[in-house]
mmCIF file with all atom_site columns, C-alpha atoms in Angstrom:
data_model
loop_
_atom_site.group_PDB
_atom_site.id
_atom_site.type_symbol
_atom_site.label_atom_id
_atom_site.label_alt_id
_atom_site.label_comp_id
_atom_site.label_asym_id
_atom_site.label_entity_id
_atom_site.label_seq_id
_atom_site.pdbx_PDB_ins_code
_atom_site.Cartn_x
_atom_site.Cartn_y
_atom_site.Cartn_z
_atom_site.occupancy
_atom_site.B_iso_or_equiv
_atom_site.pdbx_formal_charge
_atom_site.auth_seq_id
_atom_site.auth_comp_id
_atom_site.auth_asym_id
_atom_site.auth_atom_id
_atom_site.pdbx_PDB_model_num
ATOM 1   C CA . ILE A 1 1   ? 29.549  -15.433 6.128  1.00 80.00 ? 1   ILE A CA 1
ATOM 2   C CA . ASP A 1 2   ? 31.910  -16.251 9.004  1.00 90.00 ? 2   ASP A CA 1
ATOM 3   C CA . PRO A 1 3   ? 29.949  -16.623 12.268 1.00 89.00 ? 3   PRO A CA 1
ATOM 4   C CA . GLY A 1 4   ? 33.125  -15.733 14.119 1.00 92.00 ? 4   GLY A CA 1
ATOM 5   C CA . GLN A 1 5   ? 32.748  -12.141 12.920 1.00 94.00 ? 5   GLN A CA 1
ATOM 6   C CA . ALA A 1 6   ? 29.361  -11.726 14.616 1.00 95.00 ? 6   ALA A CA 1
ATOM 7   C CA . ASP A 1 7   ? 28.993  -8.860  17.094 1.00 95.00 ? 7   ASP A CA 1
ATOM 8   C CA . ALA A 1 8   ? 25.555  -9.986  18.254 1.00 96.00 ? 8   ALA A CA 1
ATOM 9   C CA . ILE A 1 9   ? 23.479  -13.160 18.506 1.00 97.00 ? 9   ILE A CA 1
ATOM 10  C CA . VAL A 1 10  ? 19.706  -12.703 18.741 1.00 97.00 ? 10  VAL A CA 1
ATOM 11  C CA . LEU A 1 11  ? 17.463  -15.520 19.982 1.00 98.00 ? 11  LEU A CA 1
ATOM 12  C CA . SER A 1 12  ? 13.943  -15.257 18.572 1.00 98.00 ? 12  SER A CA 1
ATOM 13  C CA . HIS A 1 13  ? 12.540  -17.448 21.385 1.00 98.00 ? 13  HIS A CA 1
ATOM 14  C CA . GLY A 1 14  ? 13.470  -20.400 23.537 1.00 98.00 ? 14  GLY A CA 1
ATOM 15  C CA . HIS A 1 15  ? 12.245  -23.385 21.513 1.00 98.00 ? 15  HIS A CA 1
ATOM 16  C CA . TYR A 1 16  ? 14.857  -26.094 20.901 1.00 97.00 ? 16  TYR A CA 1
ATOM 17  C CA . ASP A 1 17  ? 14.933  -25.616 17.125 1.00 96.00 ? 17  ASP A CA 1
ATOM 18  C CA . HIS A 1 18  ? 15.798  -21.931 17.520 1.00 97.00 ? 18  HIS A CA 1
ATOM 19  C CA . THR A 1 19  ? 18.424  -22.364 20.246 1.00 97.00 ? 19  THR A CA 1
ATOM 20  C CA . GLY A 1 20  ? 20.022  -25.766 19.659 1.00 97.00 ? 20  GLY A CA 1
ATOM 21  C CA . GLY A 1 21  ? 22.919  -24.254 17.689 1.00 96.00 ? 21  GLY A CA 1
ATOM 22  C CA . LEU A 1 22  ? 23.825  -21.844 20.473 1.00 97.00 ? 22  LEU A CA 1
ATOM 23  C CA . PRO A 1 23  ? 26.814  -23.824 21.836 1.00 97.00 ? 23  PRO A CA 1
ATOM 24  C CA . LEU A 1 24  ? 28.451  -23.768 18.388 1.00 96.00 ? 24  LEU A CA 1
ATOM 25  C CA . ALA A 1 25  ? 27.574  -20.105 17.821 1.00 96.00 ? 25  ALA A CA 1
ATOM 26  C CA . CYS A 1 26  ? 29.023  -19.128 21.208 1.00 96.00 ? 26  CYS A CA 1
ATOM 27  C CA . ALA A 1 27  ? 32.190  -21.103 20.521 1.00 96.00 ? 27  ALA A CA 1
ATOM 28  C CA . ARG A 1 28  ? 32.652  -19.432 17.134 1.00 96.00 ? 28  ARG A CA 1
ATOM 29  C CA . ALA A 1 29  ? 31.794  -15.923 18.374 1.00 96.00 ? 29  ALA A CA 1
ATOM 30  C CA . PRO A 1 30  ? 32.803  -15.819 22.052 1.00 96.00 ? 30  PRO A CA 1
ATOM 31  C CA . GLY A 1 31  ? 32.764  -12.023 22.160 1.00 96.00 ? 31  GLY A CA 1
ATOM 32  C CA . ALA A 1 32  ? 29.297  -11.546 20.659 1.00 97.00 ? 32  ALA A CA 1
ATOM 33  C CA . LEU A 1 33  ? 26.602  -10.071 22.878 1.00 97.00 ? 33  LEU A CA 1
ATOM 34  C CA . ILE A 1 34  ? 23.540  -12.341 23.062 1.00 98.00 ? 34  ILE A CA 1
ATOM 35  C CA . TYR A 1 35  ? 20.060  -10.785 23.016 1.00 98.00 ? 35  TYR A CA 1
ATOM 36  C CA . ALA A 1 36  ? 17.417  -13.016 24.614 1.00 97.00 ? 36  ALA A CA 1
ATOM 37  C CA . HIS A 1 37  ? 14.171  -12.586 26.514 1.00 97.00 ? 37  HIS A CA 1
ATOM 38  C CA . PRO A 1 38  ? 14.342  -13.651 30.198 1.00 96.00 ? 38  PRO A CA 1
ATOM 39  C CA . ALA A 1 39  ? 11.691  -16.352 29.596 1.00 97.00 ? 39  ALA A CA 1
ATOM 40  C CA . ALA A 1 40  ? 13.688  -18.026 26.814 1.00 97.00 ? 40  ALA A CA 1
ATOM 41  C CA . THR A 1 41  ? 15.003  -20.693 29.198 1.00 97.00 ? 41  THR A CA 1
ATOM 42  C CA . ALA A 1 42  ? 11.581  -21.612 30.646 1.00 97.00 ? 42  ALA A CA 1
ATOM 43  C CA . PRO A 1 43  ? 10.193  -25.178 30.509 1.00 97.00 ? 43  PRO A CA 1
ATOM 44  C CA . ARG A 1 44  ? 7.832   -25.753 27.572 1.00 97.00 ? 44  ARG A CA 1
ATOM 45  C CA . TYR A 1 45  ? 6.013   -28.565 25.841 1.00 98.00 ? 45  TYR A CA 1
ATOM 46  C CA . ALA A 1 46  ? 3.961   -29.290 22.750 1.00 97.00 ? 46  ALA A CA 1
ATOM 47  C CA . ILE A 1 47  ? 1.111   -31.750 23.313 1.00 96.00 ? 47  ILE A CA 1
ATOM 48  C CA . ARG A 1 48  ? -0.339  -33.593 20.327 1.00 93.00 ? 48  ARG A CA 1
ATOM 49  C CA . ASP A 1 49  ? -2.548  -36.684 20.408 1.00 92.00 ? 49  ASP A CA 1
ATOM 50  C CA . GLY A 1 50  ? -2.112  -36.853 24.158 1.00 91.00 ? 50  GLY A CA 1
ATOM 51  C CA . ALA A 1 51  ? 1.688   -37.052 23.962 1.00 95.00 ? 51  ALA A CA 1
ATOM 52  C CA . ALA A 1 52  ? 3.874   -34.320 25.445 1.00 97.00 ? 52  ALA A CA 1
ATOM 53  C CA . LYS A 1 53  ? 7.128   -33.373 23.726 1.00 97.00 ? 53  LYS A CA 1
ATOM 54  C CA . ASP A 1 54  ? 9.762   -31.301 25.491 1.00 98.00 ? 54  ASP A CA 1
ATOM 55  C CA . ILE A 1 55  ? 10.487  -28.375 23.164 1.00 98.00 ? 55  ILE A CA 1
ATOM 56  C CA . ALA A 1 56  ? 12.450  -26.179 25.594 1.00 98.00 ? 56  ALA A CA 1
ATOM 57  C CA . MET A 1 57  ? 15.957  -24.851 25.081 1.00 98.00 ? 57  MET A CA 1
ATOM 58  C CA . PRO A 1 58  ? 18.332  -27.853 25.290 1.00 98.00 ? 58  PRO A CA 1
ATOM 59  C CA . GLY A 1 59  ? 20.505  -28.181 28.377 1.00 97.00 ? 59  GLY A CA 1
ATOM 60  C CA . GLN A 1 60  ? 23.723  -27.618 26.423 1.00 97.00 ? 60  GLN A CA 1
ATOM 61  C CA . ALA A 1 61  ? 22.320  -24.385 25.013 1.00 98.00 ? 61  ALA A CA 1
ATOM 62  C CA . ARG A 1 62  ? 21.282  -23.166 28.478 1.00 97.00 ? 62  ARG A CA 1
ATOM 63  C CA . SER A 1 63  ? 24.779  -23.917 29.730 1.00 97.00 ? 63  SER A CA 1
ATOM 64  C CA . ALA A 1 64  ? 26.333  -22.047 26.810 1.00 96.00 ? 64  ALA A CA 1
ATOM 65  C CA . LEU A 1 65  ? 24.090  -19.072 27.553 1.00 95.00 ? 65  LEU A CA 1
ATOM 66  C CA . GLU A 1 66  ? 25.046  -19.053 31.236 1.00 95.00 ? 66  GLU A CA 1
ATOM 67  C CA . ARG A 1 67  ? 28.793  -19.132 30.646 1.00 95.00 ? 67  ARG A CA 1
ATOM 68  C CA . HIS A 1 68  ? 28.994  -17.029 27.470 1.00 95.00 ? 68  HIS A CA 1
ATOM 69  C CA . GLN A 1 69  ? 31.961  -14.678 27.700 1.00 91.00 ? 69  GLN A CA 1
ATOM 70  C CA . GLY A 1 70  ? 30.366  -11.947 25.609 1.00 92.00 ? 70  GLY A CA 1
ATOM 71  C CA . GLY A 1 71  ? 27.479  -11.566 28.028 1.00 95.00 ? 71  GLY A CA 1
ATOM 72  C CA . VAL A 1 72  ? 23.704  -11.577 27.646 1.00 97.00 ? 72  VAL A CA 1
ATOM 73  C CA . HIS A 1 73  ? 21.362  -8.627  27.193 1.00 97.00 ? 73  HIS A CA 1
ATOM 74  C CA . TRP A 1 74  ? 17.989  -9.722  28.579 1.00 97.00 ? 74  TRP A CA 1
ATOM 75  C CA . THR A 1 75  ? 15.365  -8.083  26.383 1.00 97.00 ? 75  THR A CA 1
ATOM 76  C CA . ALA A 1 76  ? 12.443  -7.423  28.718 1.00 96.00 ? 76  ALA A CA 1
ATOM 77  C CA . ALA A 1 77  ? 11.894  -4.314  26.564 1.00 97.00 ? 77  ALA A CA 1
ATOM 78  C CA . PRO A 1 78  ? 12.937  -3.149  23.069 1.00 98.00 ? 78  PRO A CA 1
ATOM 79  C CA . ALA A 1 79  ? 16.702  -2.967  22.610 1.00 97.00 ? 79  ALA A CA 1
ATOM 80  C CA . GLN A 1 80  ? 18.863  -1.170  20.085 1.00 96.00 ? 80  GLN A CA 1
ATOM 81  C CA . ILE A 1 81  ? 21.814  -3.106  18.625 1.00 97.00 ? 81  ILE A CA 1
ATOM 82  C CA . THR A 1 82  ? 22.988  -0.321  16.294 1.00 96.00 ? 82  THR A CA 1
ATOM 83  C CA . ALA A 1 83  ? 21.433  2.955   15.185 1.00 95.00 ? 83  ALA A CA 1
ATOM 84  C CA . ASP A 1 84  ? 19.384  1.125   12.537 1.00 97.00 ? 84  ASP A CA 1
ATOM 85  C CA . ILE A 1 85  ? 19.031  -2.388  13.962 1.00 98.00 ? 85  ILE A CA 1
ATOM 86  C CA . GLY A 1 86  ? 16.900  -3.341  16.938 1.00 98.00 ? 86  GLY A CA 1
ATOM 87  C CA . VAL A 1 87  ? 15.223  -6.172  18.830 1.00 98.00 ? 87  VAL A CA 1
ATOM 88  C CA . THR A 1 88  ? 11.570  -5.917  19.794 1.00 98.00 ? 88  THR A CA 1
ATOM 89  C CA . GLY A 1 89  ? 11.625  -7.651  23.146 1.00 97.00 ? 89  GLY A CA 1
ATOM 90  C CA . PRO A 1 90  ? 8.114   -8.890  24.072 1.00 97.00 ? 90  PRO A CA 1
ATOM 91  C CA . ILE A 1 91  ? 5.509   -8.050  21.426 1.00 98.00 ? 91  ILE A CA 1
ATOM 92  C CA . PRO A 1 92  ? 2.037   -6.753  22.417 1.00 98.00 ? 92  PRO A CA 1
ATOM 93  C CA . ARG A 1 93  ? -0.835  -8.944  21.190 1.00 98.00 ? 93  ARG A CA 1
ATOM 94  C CA . HIS A 1 94  ? -3.630  -6.774  19.792 1.00 98.00 ? 94  HIS A CA 1
ATOM 95  C CA . THR A 1 95  ? -5.209  -8.704  16.914 1.00 98.00 ? 95  THR A CA 1
ATOM 96  C CA . ASP A 1 96  ? -8.236  -10.833 17.772 1.00 97.00 ? 96  ASP A CA 1
ATOM 97  C CA . TYR A 1 97  ? -7.446  -13.584 15.268 1.00 97.00 ? 97  TYR A CA 1
ATOM 98  C CA . GLU A 1 98  ? -3.781  -14.414 15.909 1.00 98.00 ? 98  GLU A CA 1
ATOM 99  C CA . ASP A 1 99  ? -2.526  -16.897 18.492 1.00 96.00 ? 99  ASP A CA 1
ATOM 100 C CA . THR A 1 100 ? 0.693   -18.767 19.303 1.00 96.00 ? 100 THR A CA 1
ATOM 101 C CA . GLY A 1 101 ? 0.019   -21.191 16.467 1.00 93.00 ? 101 GLY A CA 1
ATOM 102 C CA . GLY A 1 102 ? 0.007   -24.535 18.245 1.00 93.00 ? 102 GLY A CA 1
ATOM 103 C CA . PRO A 1 103 ? -0.727  -26.660 21.331 1.00 96.00 ? 103 PRO A CA 1
ATOM 104 C CA . PHE A 1 104 ? 1.999   -25.119 23.492 1.00 97.00 ? 104 PHE A CA 1
ATOM 105 C CA . PHE A 1 105 ? 2.116   -25.558 27.253 1.00 98.00 ? 105 PHE A CA 1
ATOM 106 C CA . SER A 1 106 ? 4.385   -24.790 30.212 1.00 97.00 ? 106 SER A CA 1
ATOM 107 C CA . ASP A 1 107 ? 3.824   -28.228 31.748 1.00 97.00 ? 107 ASP A CA 1
ATOM 108 C CA . PRO A 1 108 ? 3.731   -31.780 30.338 1.00 96.00 ? 108 PRO A CA 1
ATOM 109 C CA . ASP A 1 109 ? 0.161   -32.309 31.554 1.00 96.00 ? 109 ASP A CA 1
ATOM 110 C CA . GLY A 1 110 ? -1.246  -29.467 29.466 1.00 95.00 ? 110 GLY A CA 1
ATOM 111 C CA . ARG A 1 111 ? -2.708  -27.503 32.380 1.00 96.00 ? 111 ARG A CA 1
ATOM 112 C CA . SER A 1 112 ? -0.889  -24.233 31.705 1.00 97.00 ? 112 SER A CA 1
ATOM 113 C CA . PRO A 1 113 ? -1.005  -22.816 28.156 1.00 97.00 ? 113 PRO A CA 1
ATOM 114 C CA . ASP A 1 114 ? 2.300   -21.230 27.169 1.00 98.00 ? 114 ASP A CA 1
ATOM 115 C CA . PRO A 1 115 ? 1.845   -17.697 25.773 1.00 97.00 ? 115 PRO A CA 1
ATOM 116 C CA . ILE A 1 116 ? 5.475   -17.785 24.552 1.00 98.00 ? 116 ILE A CA 1
ATOM 117 C CA . THR A 1 117 ? 6.103   -14.315 25.958 1.00 97.00 ? 117 THR A CA 1
ATOM 118 C CA . ASP A 1 118 ? 9.757   -14.540 24.904 1.00 98.00 ? 118 ASP A CA 1
ATOM 119 C CA . ASP A 1 119 ? 8.897   -14.372 21.191 1.00 98.00 ? 119 ASP A CA 1
ATOM 120 C CA . GLN A 1 120 ? 10.716  -11.425 19.610 1.00 98.00 ? 120 GLN A CA 1
ATOM 121 C CA . ALA A 1 121 ? 11.783  -10.146 16.210 1.00 98.00 ? 121 ALA A CA 1
ATOM 122 C CA . LEU A 1 122 ? 14.732  -8.289  14.702 1.00 98.00 ? 122 LEU A CA 1
ATOM 123 C CA . TRP A 1 123 ? 14.191  -5.139  12.636 1.00 98.00 ? 123 TRP A CA 1
ATOM 124 C CA . MET A 1 124 ? 16.511  -3.164  10.377 1.00 98.00 ? 124 MET A CA 1
ATOM 125 C CA . ARG A 1 125 ? 16.014  0.281   8.865  1.00 97.00 ? 125 ARG A CA 1
ATOM 126 C CA . THR A 1 126 ? 17.116  0.499   5.225  1.00 97.00 ? 126 THR A CA 1
ATOM 127 C CA . THR A 1 127 ? 16.919  3.199   2.586  1.00 95.00 ? 127 THR A CA 1
ATOM 128 C CA . ARG A 1 128 ? 13.879  1.433   1.086  1.00 96.00 ? 128 ARG A CA 1
ATOM 129 C CA . GLY A 1 129 ? 12.032  0.818   4.334  1.00 97.00 ? 129 GLY A CA 1
ATOM 130 C CA . LEU A 1 130 ? 11.952  -1.515  7.289  1.00 98.00 ? 130 LEU A CA 1
ATOM 131 C CA . VAL A 1 131 ? 13.155  -5.123  7.030  1.00 98.00 ? 131 VAL A CA 1
ATOM 132 C CA . VAL A 1 132 ? 11.816  -7.462  9.715  1.00 98.00 ? 132 VAL A CA 1
ATOM 133 C CA . LEU A 1 133 ? 13.257  -10.888 10.569 1.00 98.00 ? 133 LEU A CA 1
ATOM 134 C CA . VAL A 1 134 ? 10.918  -13.167 12.497 1.00 98.00 ? 134 VAL A CA 1
ATOM 135 C CA . GLY A 1 135 ? 11.634  -16.541 14.078 1.00 96.00 ? 135 GLY A CA 1
ATOM 136 C CA . CYS A 1 136 ? 8.217   -18.158 14.430 1.00 96.00 ? 136 CYS A CA 1
ATOM 137 C CA . SER A 1 137 ? 5.844   -15.188 14.871 1.00 98.00 ? 137 SER A CA 1
ATOM 138 C CA . HIS A 1 138 ? 4.302   -16.771 17.969 1.00 98.00 ? 138 HIS A CA 1
ATOM 139 C CA . ALA A 1 139 ? 3.080   -13.289 18.938 1.00 98.00 ? 139 ALA A CA 1
ATOM 140 C CA . GLY A 1 140 ? 1.280   -13.124 15.579 1.00 98.00 ? 140 GLY A CA 1
ATOM 141 C CA . LEU A 1 141 ? 2.831   -11.973 12.309 1.00 98.00 ? 141 LEU A CA 1
ATOM 142 C CA . VAL A 1 142 ? 0.688   -8.858  12.007 1.00 98.00 ? 142 VAL A CA 1
ATOM 143 C CA . ASN A 1 143 ? 1.173   -7.943  15.677 1.00 98.00 ? 143 ASN A CA 1
ATOM 144 C CA . THR A 1 144 ? 4.904   -8.259  15.116 1.00 98.00 ? 144 THR A CA 1
ATOM 145 C CA . LEU A 1 145 ? 5.043   -6.151  11.964 1.00 98.00 ? 145 LEU A CA 1
ATOM 146 C CA . ARG A 1 146 ? 2.896   -3.361  13.388 1.00 98.00 ? 146 ARG A CA 1
ATOM 147 C CA . TYR A 1 147 ? 4.979   -3.254  16.558 1.00 98.00 ? 147 TYR A CA 1
ATOM 148 C CA . CYS A 1 148 ? 8.245   -3.139  14.603 1.00 98.00 ? 148 CYS A CA 1
ATOM 149 C CA . LEU A 1 149 ? 6.960   -0.220  12.538 1.00 98.00 ? 149 LEU A CA 1
ATOM 150 C CA . GLY A 1 150 ? 5.966   1.600   15.706 1.00 97.00 ? 150 GLY A CA 1
ATOM 151 C CA . ILE A 1 151 ? 9.152   1.197   17.745 1.00 97.00 ? 151 ILE A CA 1
ATOM 152 C CA . SER A 1 152 ? 11.454  1.798   14.772 1.00 97.00 ? 152 SER A CA 1
ATOM 153 C CA . ALA A 1 153 ? 9.571   4.924   13.653 1.00 94.00 ? 153 ALA A CA 1
ATOM 154 C CA . ALA A 1 154 ? 9.845   3.614   10.094 1.00 95.00 ? 154 ALA A CA 1
ATOM 155 C CA . GLN A 1 155 ? 7.412   4.996   7.536  1.00 93.00 ? 155 GLN A CA 1
ATOM 156 C CA . LYS A 1 156 ? 7.211   1.889   5.362  1.00 97.00 ? 156 LYS A CA 1
ATOM 157 C CA . LEU A 1 157 ? 7.593   -1.870  5.630  1.00 98.00 ? 157 LEU A CA 1
ATOM 158 C CA . HIS A 1 158 ? 9.946   -3.102  2.904  1.00 98.00 ? 158 HIS A CA 1
ATOM 159 C CA . ALA A 1 159 ? 10.351  -6.806  3.721  1.00 98.00 ? 159 ALA A CA 1
ATOM 160 C CA . VAL A 1 160 ? 9.461   -9.546  6.172  1.00 98.00 ? 160 VAL A CA 1
ATOM 161 C CA . ILE A 1 161 ? 11.478  -12.771 6.279  1.00 98.00 ? 161 ILE A CA 1
ATOM 162 C CA . GLY A 1 162 ? 11.112  -15.872 8.441  1.00 97.00 ? 162 GLY A CA 1
ATOM 163 C CA . GLY A 1 163 ? 8.617   -18.270 9.974  1.00 97.00 ? 163 GLY A CA 1
ATOM 164 C CA . PHE A 1 164 ? 5.016   -17.056 10.108 1.00 97.00 ? 164 PHE A CA 1
ATOM 165 C CA . HIS A 1 165 ? 3.645   -20.088 12.016 1.00 96.00 ? 165 HIS A CA 1
ATOM 166 C CA . LEU A 1 166 ? 0.563   -20.493 9.857  1.00 96.00 ? 166 LEU A CA 1
ATOM 167 C CA . ASN A 1 167 ? 0.910   -24.254 9.362  1.00 93.00 ? 167 ASN A CA 1
ATOM 168 C CA . ALA A 1 168 ? -2.140  -24.883 11.572 1.00 92.00 ? 168 ALA A CA 1
ATOM 169 C CA . ALA A 1 169 ? -4.064  -21.728 10.632 1.00 94.00 ? 169 ALA A CA 1
ATOM 170 C CA . GLY A 1 170 ? -7.607  -22.030 9.337  1.00 95.00 ? 170 GLY A CA 1
ATOM 171 C CA . ASP A 1 171 ? -9.078  -20.150 6.382  1.00 95.00 ? 171 ASP A CA 1
ATOM 172 C CA . ALA A 1 172 ? -10.388 -17.299 8.538  1.00 96.00 ? 172 ALA A CA 1
ATOM 173 C CA . ARG A 1 173 ? -6.982  -16.532 10.026 1.00 97.00 ? 173 ARG A CA 1
ATOM 174 C CA . LEU A 1 174 ? -5.262  -16.822 6.657  1.00 97.00 ? 174 LEU A CA 1
ATOM 175 C CA . ASP A 1 175 ? -7.802  -14.487 5.052  1.00 97.00 ? 175 ASP A CA 1
ATOM 176 C CA . ARG A 1 176 ? -7.314  -11.824 7.715  1.00 98.00 ? 176 ARG A CA 1
ATOM 177 C CA . THR A 1 177 ? -3.531  -12.214 7.683  1.00 98.00 ? 177 THR A CA 1
ATOM 178 C CA . ILE A 1 178 ? -3.484  -11.713 3.919  1.00 98.00 ? 178 ILE A CA 1
ATOM 179 C CA . ALA A 1 179 ? -5.771  -8.683  4.175  1.00 98.00 ? 179 ALA A CA 1
ATOM 180 C CA . ASP A 1 180 ? -3.531  -7.066  6.791  1.00 98.00 ? 180 ASP A CA 1
ATOM 181 C CA . LEU A 1 181 ? -0.404  -7.851  4.766  1.00 98.00 ? 181 LEU A CA 1
ATOM 182 C CA . GLU A 1 182 ? -2.021  -6.125  1.805  1.00 97.00 ? 182 GLU A CA 1
ATOM 183 C CA . ASP A 1 183 ? -2.587  -3.057  4.001  1.00 97.00 ? 183 ASP A CA 1
ATOM 184 C CA . LEU A 1 184 ? 1.012   -3.145  5.257  1.00 98.00 ? 184 LEU A CA 1
ATOM 185 C CA . ASP A 1 185 ? 2.102   -3.446  1.606  1.00 97.00 ? 185 ASP A CA 1
ATOM 186 C CA . PRO A 1 186 ? 5.655   -4.855  1.903  1.00 98.00 ? 186 PRO A CA 1
ATOM 187 C CA . PHE A 1 187 ? 7.748   -5.146  -1.250 1.00 97.00 ? 187 PHE A CA 1
ATOM 188 C CA . LEU A 1 188 ? 9.071   -8.588  -0.233 1.00 98.00 ? 188 LEU A CA 1
ATOM 189 C CA . ILE A 1 189 ? 7.481   -11.416 1.765  1.00 98.00 ? 189 ILE A CA 1
ATOM 190 C CA . ALA A 1 190 ? 9.775   -14.403 2.319  1.00 98.00 ? 190 ALA A CA 1
ATOM 191 C CA . PRO A 1 191 ? 8.033   -17.110 4.386  1.00 97.00 ? 191 PRO A CA 1
ATOM 192 C CA . CYS A 1 192 ? 9.850   -20.239 5.534  1.00 96.00 ? 192 CYS A CA 1
ATOM 193 C CA . HIS A 1 193 ? 10.143  -22.751 8.373  1.00 93.00 ? 193 HIS A CA 1
ATOM 194 C CA . CYS A 1 194 ? 6.827   -23.016 10.284 1.00 95.00 ? 194 CYS A CA 1
ATOM 195 C CA . THR A 1 195 ? 4.751   -21.054 7.763  1.00 96.00 ? 195 THR A CA 1
ATOM 196 C CA . GLY A 1 196 ? 3.447   -24.269 6.232  1.00 94.00 ? 196 GLY A CA 1
ATOM 197 C CA . VAL A 1 197 ? 3.206   -25.322 2.591  1.00 94.00 ? 197 VAL A CA 1
ATOM 198 C CA . SER A 1 198 ? -0.527  -24.656 2.215  1.00 94.00 ? 198 SER A CA 1
ATOM 199 C CA . ALA A 1 199 ? -0.207  -21.220 3.826  1.00 96.00 ? 199 ALA A CA 1
ATOM 200 C CA . MET A 1 200 ? 2.695   -20.374 1.510  1.00 96.00 ? 200 MET A CA 1
ATOM 201 C CA . ARG A 1 201 ? 0.521   -21.291 -1.481 1.00 95.00 ? 201 ARG A CA 1
ATOM 202 C CA . ARG A 1 202 ? -2.286  -19.068 -0.203 1.00 96.00 ? 202 ARG A CA 1
ATOM 203 C CA . LEU A 1 203 ? 0.125   -16.180 0.284  1.00 97.00 ? 203 LEU A CA 1
ATOM 204 C CA . GLN A 1 204 ? 1.506   -16.615 -3.240 1.00 96.00 ? 204 GLN A CA 1
ATOM 205 C CA . GLN A 1 205 ? -1.965  -16.814 -4.774 1.00 96.00 ? 205 GLN A CA 1
ATOM 206 C CA . ALA A 1 206 ? -3.115  -13.665 -2.994 1.00 97.00 ? 206 ALA A CA 1
ATOM 207 C CA . LEU A 1 207 ? 0.047   -11.560 -3.015 1.00 97.00 ? 207 LEU A CA 1
ATOM 208 C CA . GLY A 1 208 ? 1.786   -12.714 -6.177 1.00 96.00 ? 208 GLY A CA 1
ATOM 209 C CA . ASP A 1 209 ? 5.430   -12.165 -7.005 1.00 95.00 ? 209 ASP A CA 1
ATOM 210 C CA . ARG A 1 210 ? 6.169   -10.248 -3.842 1.00 96.00 ? 210 ARG A CA 1
ATOM 211 C CA . VAL A 1 211 ? 6.153   -13.659 -2.076 1.00 97.00 ? 211 VAL A CA 1
ATOM 212 C CA . ALA A 1 212 ? 9.664   -15.046 -2.622 1.00 95.00 ? 212 ALA A CA 1
ATOM 213 C CA . PRO A 1 213 ? 11.037  -18.549 -2.010 1.00 87.00 ? 213 PRO A CA 1
ATOM 214 C CA . CYS A 1 214 ? 13.117  -18.735 1.180  1.00 93.00 ? 214 CYS A CA 1
ATOM 215 C CA . THR A 1 215 ? 15.115  -21.863 1.986  1.00 91.00 ? 215 THR A CA 1
ATOM 216 C CA . ALA A 1 216 ? 18.434  -22.659 3.636  1.00 88.00 ? 216 ALA A CA 1
ATOM 217 C CA . GLY A 1 217 ? 21.124  -20.757 1.791  1.00 90.00 ? 217 GLY A CA 1
ATOM 218 C CA . THR A 1 218 ? 18.820  -18.076 0.354  1.00 93.00 ? 218 THR A CA 1
ATOM 219 C CA . THR A 1 219 ? 20.493  -14.642 0.337  1.00 93.00 ? 219 THR A CA 1
ATOM 220 C CA . PHE A 1 220 ? 18.723  -11.269 0.386  1.00 94.00 ? 220 PHE A CA 1
ATOM 221 C CA . ARG A 1 221 ? 20.549  -7.958  0.013  1.00 92.00 ? 221 ARG A CA 1
ATOM 222 C CA . PHE A 1 222 ? 19.198  -4.606  1.154  1.00 91.00 ? 222 PHE A CA 1
#
């Protein structure tokens, strides 16, 4: 797939590992319209064992965003890319068991928890149902899937692919996530990235063959 043929670039959220490739992407696809939440460029930190790590969008990526020729659509609300492809914008948080998935803060001293309001997902309507691409699911995987079904007016969830951010989830959260996934009944669940190895095993044990391996280079066709 040639990145230069891209019409749109969608940023799932502003963390460095989801935006660091933006300068290259913008150079390869200068005419693509970028979809990003207004808070994607905000300062942010992860604090573990008393040490703060800057995890914000890198400076070069912010610069690329500011000068991108194709322009930026700031997704403060749901946005439609094509008739059957859309971006959620900010995702409402309704479940009582999901959280951002880590020790995330807006300051290096850990005084201001970061709700990661810029977290968003991409959805696509297909003939077999809705396909949802998530970055890290900081708004909660189940919150995200339910919201995508609602704003897309899709009748059925066919697939969810991406990072579920369950690598720090306890048994209670995993149990409820699995129960809600069973209710949503997708045909394909493809966890990767921040999902976590133990969480992936739990998903496979509970949901069987519908949980598919997803690594760099994996291709899905719908």
